[in-house]
Tab-separated table of C-alpha atoms and ligand atoms in Angstrom:
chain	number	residue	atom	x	y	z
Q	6	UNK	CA	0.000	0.000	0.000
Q	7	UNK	CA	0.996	3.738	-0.643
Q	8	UNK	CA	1.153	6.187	2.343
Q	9	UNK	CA	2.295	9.250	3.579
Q	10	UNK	CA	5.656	8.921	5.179
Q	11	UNK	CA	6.425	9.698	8.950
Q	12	UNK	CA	9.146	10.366	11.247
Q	13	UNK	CA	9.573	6.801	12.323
Q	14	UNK	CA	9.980	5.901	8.401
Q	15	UNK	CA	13.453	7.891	8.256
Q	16	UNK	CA	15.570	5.286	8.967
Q	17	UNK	CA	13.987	2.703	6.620
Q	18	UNK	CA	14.293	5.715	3.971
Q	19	UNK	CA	17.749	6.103	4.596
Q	20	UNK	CA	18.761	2.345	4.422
Q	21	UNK	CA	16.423	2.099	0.978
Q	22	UNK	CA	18.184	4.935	-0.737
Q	23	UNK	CA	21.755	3.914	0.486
Q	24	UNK	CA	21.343	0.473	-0.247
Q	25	UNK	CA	19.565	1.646	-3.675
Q	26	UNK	CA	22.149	4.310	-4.647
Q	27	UNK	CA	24.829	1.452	-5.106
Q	28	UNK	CA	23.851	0.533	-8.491
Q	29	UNK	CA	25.364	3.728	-9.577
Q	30	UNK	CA	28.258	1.717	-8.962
Q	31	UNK	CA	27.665	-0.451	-11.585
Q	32	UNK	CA	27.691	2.388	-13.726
Q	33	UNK	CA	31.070	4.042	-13.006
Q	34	UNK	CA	29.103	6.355	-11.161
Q	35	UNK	CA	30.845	6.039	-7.538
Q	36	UNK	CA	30.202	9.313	-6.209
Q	37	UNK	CA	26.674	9.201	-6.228
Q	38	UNK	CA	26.572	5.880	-4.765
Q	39	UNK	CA	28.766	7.573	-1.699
Q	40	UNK	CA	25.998	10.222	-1.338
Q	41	UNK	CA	24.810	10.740	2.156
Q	42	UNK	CA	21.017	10.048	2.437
Q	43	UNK	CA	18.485	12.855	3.037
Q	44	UNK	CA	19.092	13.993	6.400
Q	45	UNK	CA	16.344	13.603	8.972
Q	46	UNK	CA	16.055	17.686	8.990
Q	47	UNK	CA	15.638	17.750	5.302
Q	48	UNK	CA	13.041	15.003	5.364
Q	49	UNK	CA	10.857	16.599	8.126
Q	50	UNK	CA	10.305	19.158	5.370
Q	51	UNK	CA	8.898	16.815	3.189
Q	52	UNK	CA	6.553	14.993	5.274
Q	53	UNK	CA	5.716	18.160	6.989
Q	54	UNK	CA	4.358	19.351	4.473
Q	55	UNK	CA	2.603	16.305	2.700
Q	56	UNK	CA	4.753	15.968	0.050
Q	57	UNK	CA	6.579	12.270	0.603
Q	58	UNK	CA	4.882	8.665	0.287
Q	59	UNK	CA	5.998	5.306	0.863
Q	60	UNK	CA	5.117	2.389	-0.050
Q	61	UNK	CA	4.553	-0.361	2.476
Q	62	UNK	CA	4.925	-4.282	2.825
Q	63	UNK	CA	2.392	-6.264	5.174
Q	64	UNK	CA	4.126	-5.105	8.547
Q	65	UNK	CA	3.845	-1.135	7.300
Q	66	UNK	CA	8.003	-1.372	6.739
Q	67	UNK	CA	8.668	0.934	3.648
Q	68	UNK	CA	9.627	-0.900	0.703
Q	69	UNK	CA	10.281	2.352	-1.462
Q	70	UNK	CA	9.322	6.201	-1.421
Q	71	UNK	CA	9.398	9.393	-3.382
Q	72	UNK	CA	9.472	12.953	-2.482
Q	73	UNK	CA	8.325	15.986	-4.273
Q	74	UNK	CA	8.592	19.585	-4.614
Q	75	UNK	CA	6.514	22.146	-6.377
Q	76	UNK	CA	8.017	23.685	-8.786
Q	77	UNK	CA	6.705	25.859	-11.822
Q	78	UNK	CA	2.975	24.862	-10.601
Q	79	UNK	CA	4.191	20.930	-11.165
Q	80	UNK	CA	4.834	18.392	-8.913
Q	81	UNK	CA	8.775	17.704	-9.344
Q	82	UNK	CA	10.020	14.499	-8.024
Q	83	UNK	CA	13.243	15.106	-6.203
Q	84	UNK	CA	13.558	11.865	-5.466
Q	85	UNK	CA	11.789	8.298	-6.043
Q	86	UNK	CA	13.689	4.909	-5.203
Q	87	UNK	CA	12.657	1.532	-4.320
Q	88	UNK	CA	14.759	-0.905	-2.254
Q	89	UNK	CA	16.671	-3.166	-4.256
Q	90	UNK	CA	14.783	-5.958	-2.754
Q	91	UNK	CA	11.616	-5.092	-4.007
Q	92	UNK	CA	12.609	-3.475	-7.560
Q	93	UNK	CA	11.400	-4.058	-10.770
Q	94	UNK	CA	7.893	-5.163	-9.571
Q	95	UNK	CA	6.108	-1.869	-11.066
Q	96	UNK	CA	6.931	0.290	-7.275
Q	97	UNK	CA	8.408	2.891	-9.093
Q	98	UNK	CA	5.727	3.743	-11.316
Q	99	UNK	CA	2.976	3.177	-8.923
Q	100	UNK	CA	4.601	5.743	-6.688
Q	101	UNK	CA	4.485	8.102	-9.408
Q	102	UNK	CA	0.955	7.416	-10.154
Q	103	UNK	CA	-0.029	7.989	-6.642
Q	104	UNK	CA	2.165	11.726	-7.255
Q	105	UNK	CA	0.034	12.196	-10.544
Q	106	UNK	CA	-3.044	11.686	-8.675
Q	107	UNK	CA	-2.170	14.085	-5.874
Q	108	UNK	CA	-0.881	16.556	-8.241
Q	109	UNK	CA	-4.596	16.606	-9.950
Q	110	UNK	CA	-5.772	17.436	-6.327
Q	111	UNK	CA	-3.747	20.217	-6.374
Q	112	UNK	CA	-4.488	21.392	-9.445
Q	113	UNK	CA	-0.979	21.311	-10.855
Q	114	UNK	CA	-0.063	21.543	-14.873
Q	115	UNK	CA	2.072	17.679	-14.633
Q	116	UNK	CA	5.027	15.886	-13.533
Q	117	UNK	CA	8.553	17.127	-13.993
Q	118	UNK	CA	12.248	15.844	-12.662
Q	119	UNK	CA	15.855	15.798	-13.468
Q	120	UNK	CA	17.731	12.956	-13.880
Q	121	UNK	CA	21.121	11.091	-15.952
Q	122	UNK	CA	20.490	10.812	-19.329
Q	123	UNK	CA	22.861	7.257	-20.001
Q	124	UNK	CA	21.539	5.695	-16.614
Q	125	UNK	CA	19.303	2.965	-18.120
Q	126	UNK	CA	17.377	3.292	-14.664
Q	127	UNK	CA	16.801	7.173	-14.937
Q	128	UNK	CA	16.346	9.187	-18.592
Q	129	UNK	CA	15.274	5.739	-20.353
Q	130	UNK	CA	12.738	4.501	-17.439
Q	131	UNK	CA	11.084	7.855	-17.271
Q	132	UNK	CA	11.002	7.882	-20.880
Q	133	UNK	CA	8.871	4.192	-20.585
Q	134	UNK	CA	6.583	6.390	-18.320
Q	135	UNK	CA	5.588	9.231	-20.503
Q	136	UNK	CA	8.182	12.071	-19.594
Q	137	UNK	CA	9.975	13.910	-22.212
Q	138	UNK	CA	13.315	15.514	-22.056
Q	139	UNK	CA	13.278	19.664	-21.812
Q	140	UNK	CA	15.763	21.369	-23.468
Q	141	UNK	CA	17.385	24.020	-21.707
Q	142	UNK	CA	15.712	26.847	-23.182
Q	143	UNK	CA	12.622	25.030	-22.179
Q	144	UNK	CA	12.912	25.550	-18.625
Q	145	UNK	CA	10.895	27.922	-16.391
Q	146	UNK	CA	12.916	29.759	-13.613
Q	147	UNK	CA	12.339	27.125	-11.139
Q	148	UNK	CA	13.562	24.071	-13.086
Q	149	UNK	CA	16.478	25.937	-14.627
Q	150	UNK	CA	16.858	27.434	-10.723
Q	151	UNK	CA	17.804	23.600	-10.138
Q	152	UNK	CA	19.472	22.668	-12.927
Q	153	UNK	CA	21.861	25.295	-11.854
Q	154	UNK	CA	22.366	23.766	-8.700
Q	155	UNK	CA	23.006	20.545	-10.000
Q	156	UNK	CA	25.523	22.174	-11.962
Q	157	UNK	CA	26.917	23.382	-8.746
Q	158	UNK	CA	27.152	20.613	-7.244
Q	159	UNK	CA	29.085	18.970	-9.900
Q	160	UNK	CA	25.826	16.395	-10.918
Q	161	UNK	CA	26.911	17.560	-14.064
Q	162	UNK	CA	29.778	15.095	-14.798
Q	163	UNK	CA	27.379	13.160	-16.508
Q	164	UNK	CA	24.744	14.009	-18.799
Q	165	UNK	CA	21.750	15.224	-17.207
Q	166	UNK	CA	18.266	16.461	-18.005
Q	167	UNK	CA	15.004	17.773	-16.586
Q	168	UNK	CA	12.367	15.907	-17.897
Q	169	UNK	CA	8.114	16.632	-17.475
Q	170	UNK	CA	4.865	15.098	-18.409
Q	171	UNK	CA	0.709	16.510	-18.583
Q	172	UNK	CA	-0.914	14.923	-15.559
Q	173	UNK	CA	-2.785	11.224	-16.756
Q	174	UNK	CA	-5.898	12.308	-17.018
Q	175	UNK	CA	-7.266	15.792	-17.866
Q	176	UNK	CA	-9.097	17.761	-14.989
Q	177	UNK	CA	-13.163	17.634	-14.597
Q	178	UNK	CA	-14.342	21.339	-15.874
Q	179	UNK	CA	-15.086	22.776	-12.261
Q	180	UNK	CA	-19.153	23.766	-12.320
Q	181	UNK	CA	-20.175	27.000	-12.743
U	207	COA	C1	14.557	3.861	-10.788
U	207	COA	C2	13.712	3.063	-9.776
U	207	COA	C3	12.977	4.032	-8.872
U	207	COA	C4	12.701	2.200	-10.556
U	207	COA	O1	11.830	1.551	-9.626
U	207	COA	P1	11.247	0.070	-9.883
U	207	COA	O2	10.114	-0.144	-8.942
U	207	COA	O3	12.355	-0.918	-9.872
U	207	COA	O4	10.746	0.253	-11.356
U	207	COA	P2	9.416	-0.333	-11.997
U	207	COA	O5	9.160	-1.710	-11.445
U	207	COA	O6	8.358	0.704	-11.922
U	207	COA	O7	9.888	-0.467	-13.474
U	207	COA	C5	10.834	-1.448	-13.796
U	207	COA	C6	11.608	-0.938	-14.980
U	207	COA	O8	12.608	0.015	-14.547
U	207	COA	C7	13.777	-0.170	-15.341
U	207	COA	N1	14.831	-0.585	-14.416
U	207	COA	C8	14.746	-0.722	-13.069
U	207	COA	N2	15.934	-1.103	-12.570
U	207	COA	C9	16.782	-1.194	-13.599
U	207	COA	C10	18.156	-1.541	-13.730
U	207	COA	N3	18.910	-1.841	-12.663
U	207	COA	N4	18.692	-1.535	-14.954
U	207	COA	C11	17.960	-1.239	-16.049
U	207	COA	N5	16.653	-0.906	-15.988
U	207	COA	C12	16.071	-0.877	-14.790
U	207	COA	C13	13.449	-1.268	-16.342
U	207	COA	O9	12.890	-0.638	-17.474
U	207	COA	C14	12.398	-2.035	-15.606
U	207	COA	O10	11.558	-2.761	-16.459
U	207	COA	P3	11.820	-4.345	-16.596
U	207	COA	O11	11.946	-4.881	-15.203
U	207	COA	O12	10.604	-4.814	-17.347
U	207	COA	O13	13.096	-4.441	-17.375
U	207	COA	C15	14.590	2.092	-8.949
U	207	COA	O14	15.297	1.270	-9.849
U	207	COA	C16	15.575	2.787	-8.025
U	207	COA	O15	15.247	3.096	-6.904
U	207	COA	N6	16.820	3.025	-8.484
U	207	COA	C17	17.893	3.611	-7.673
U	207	COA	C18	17.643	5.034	-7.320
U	207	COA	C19	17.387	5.910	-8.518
U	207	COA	O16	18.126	5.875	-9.510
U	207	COA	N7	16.335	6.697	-8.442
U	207	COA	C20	15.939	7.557	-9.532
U	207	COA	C21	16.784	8.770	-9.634
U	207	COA	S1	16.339	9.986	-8.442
């Protein structure tokens, strides 16, 4: 089942994206495997908020999550990931279904994200799921805002893009 995520999640969160972030080793990509997890600070400002999920297996443990920012009136996923343990069974997408169906509820324009273009797990999958790749001049001021910092960061050692979608299905014409 999909929920909202909770303080006494963070540690499951932390050991799924660790644990997950390794196959960027497999890549040549060691540095991001090293990352540190989302601190417990920066995650309070998540779920504070309402704007991280997790899916759950049949004792409630998180088996993957995804957070999200708004971000040019869409919902941008900072970050989805799925323990290793429970990949490739469709945990990904479903989590970004449930996002699609929030961001209807908040009347938002679609999905967007940035993510490596050559990772067969990033540009390619998202591809599978209806995003398309922006090109720079595409960007509004909040998604070229992070692209920036990406670049700052150095994220930019590898090919990178920001990437959107419309929302599934269109909104109901609100009555008169
Ligand atoms: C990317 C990720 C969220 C996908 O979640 P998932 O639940 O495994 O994906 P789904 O079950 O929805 O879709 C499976 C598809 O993803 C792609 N995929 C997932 N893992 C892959 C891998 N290691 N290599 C190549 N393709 C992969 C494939 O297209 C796969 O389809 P297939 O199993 O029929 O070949 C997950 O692999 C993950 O957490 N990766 C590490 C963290 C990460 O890169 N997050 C995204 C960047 S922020």
């Amino acid at each position: 089942m999909i929920r909202a995520a909770r303080p006494a999640d963070y540690p499951a969160i932390q050991d799924i994206e660790q644990r997950a972030g390794q196959a960027f080793r497999t890549v040549g990509m060691d540095a991001i495997a090293d990352d540190d997890p989302f601190s417990d600070a920066e995650l309070d400002a998540y779920t504070a908020s309402g704007r991280a999920w997790v899916s759950t297996d049949q004792a409630d443990k998180p088996t993957a999550y995804v957070l999200v920012d708004i971000i040019d009136c869409m919902a941008h996923i900072e970050q989805v990931t799925v323990d290793p343990a429970h990949a490739r069974k469709g945990l990904g997408a479903l989590l970004i279904e449930h996002v699609d169906g929030w961001a209807r509820e908040q009347r938002l324009d679609g999905l967007s994200l940035t993510t490596f273009v050559e990772v067969p797990w990033n540009a390619p999958y998202y591809e599978r799921l209806g995003f398309r790749r922006l090109a720079p001049e595409q960007l509004d001021a909040g998604l070229k805002a992070v692209r920036s910092h990406e670049a700052e960061l150095g994220l930019d050692r590898w090919p990178r893009t920001a990437m959107a979608r419309p929302l599934a299905e269109p909104l109901e014409p609100l009555q008169p």
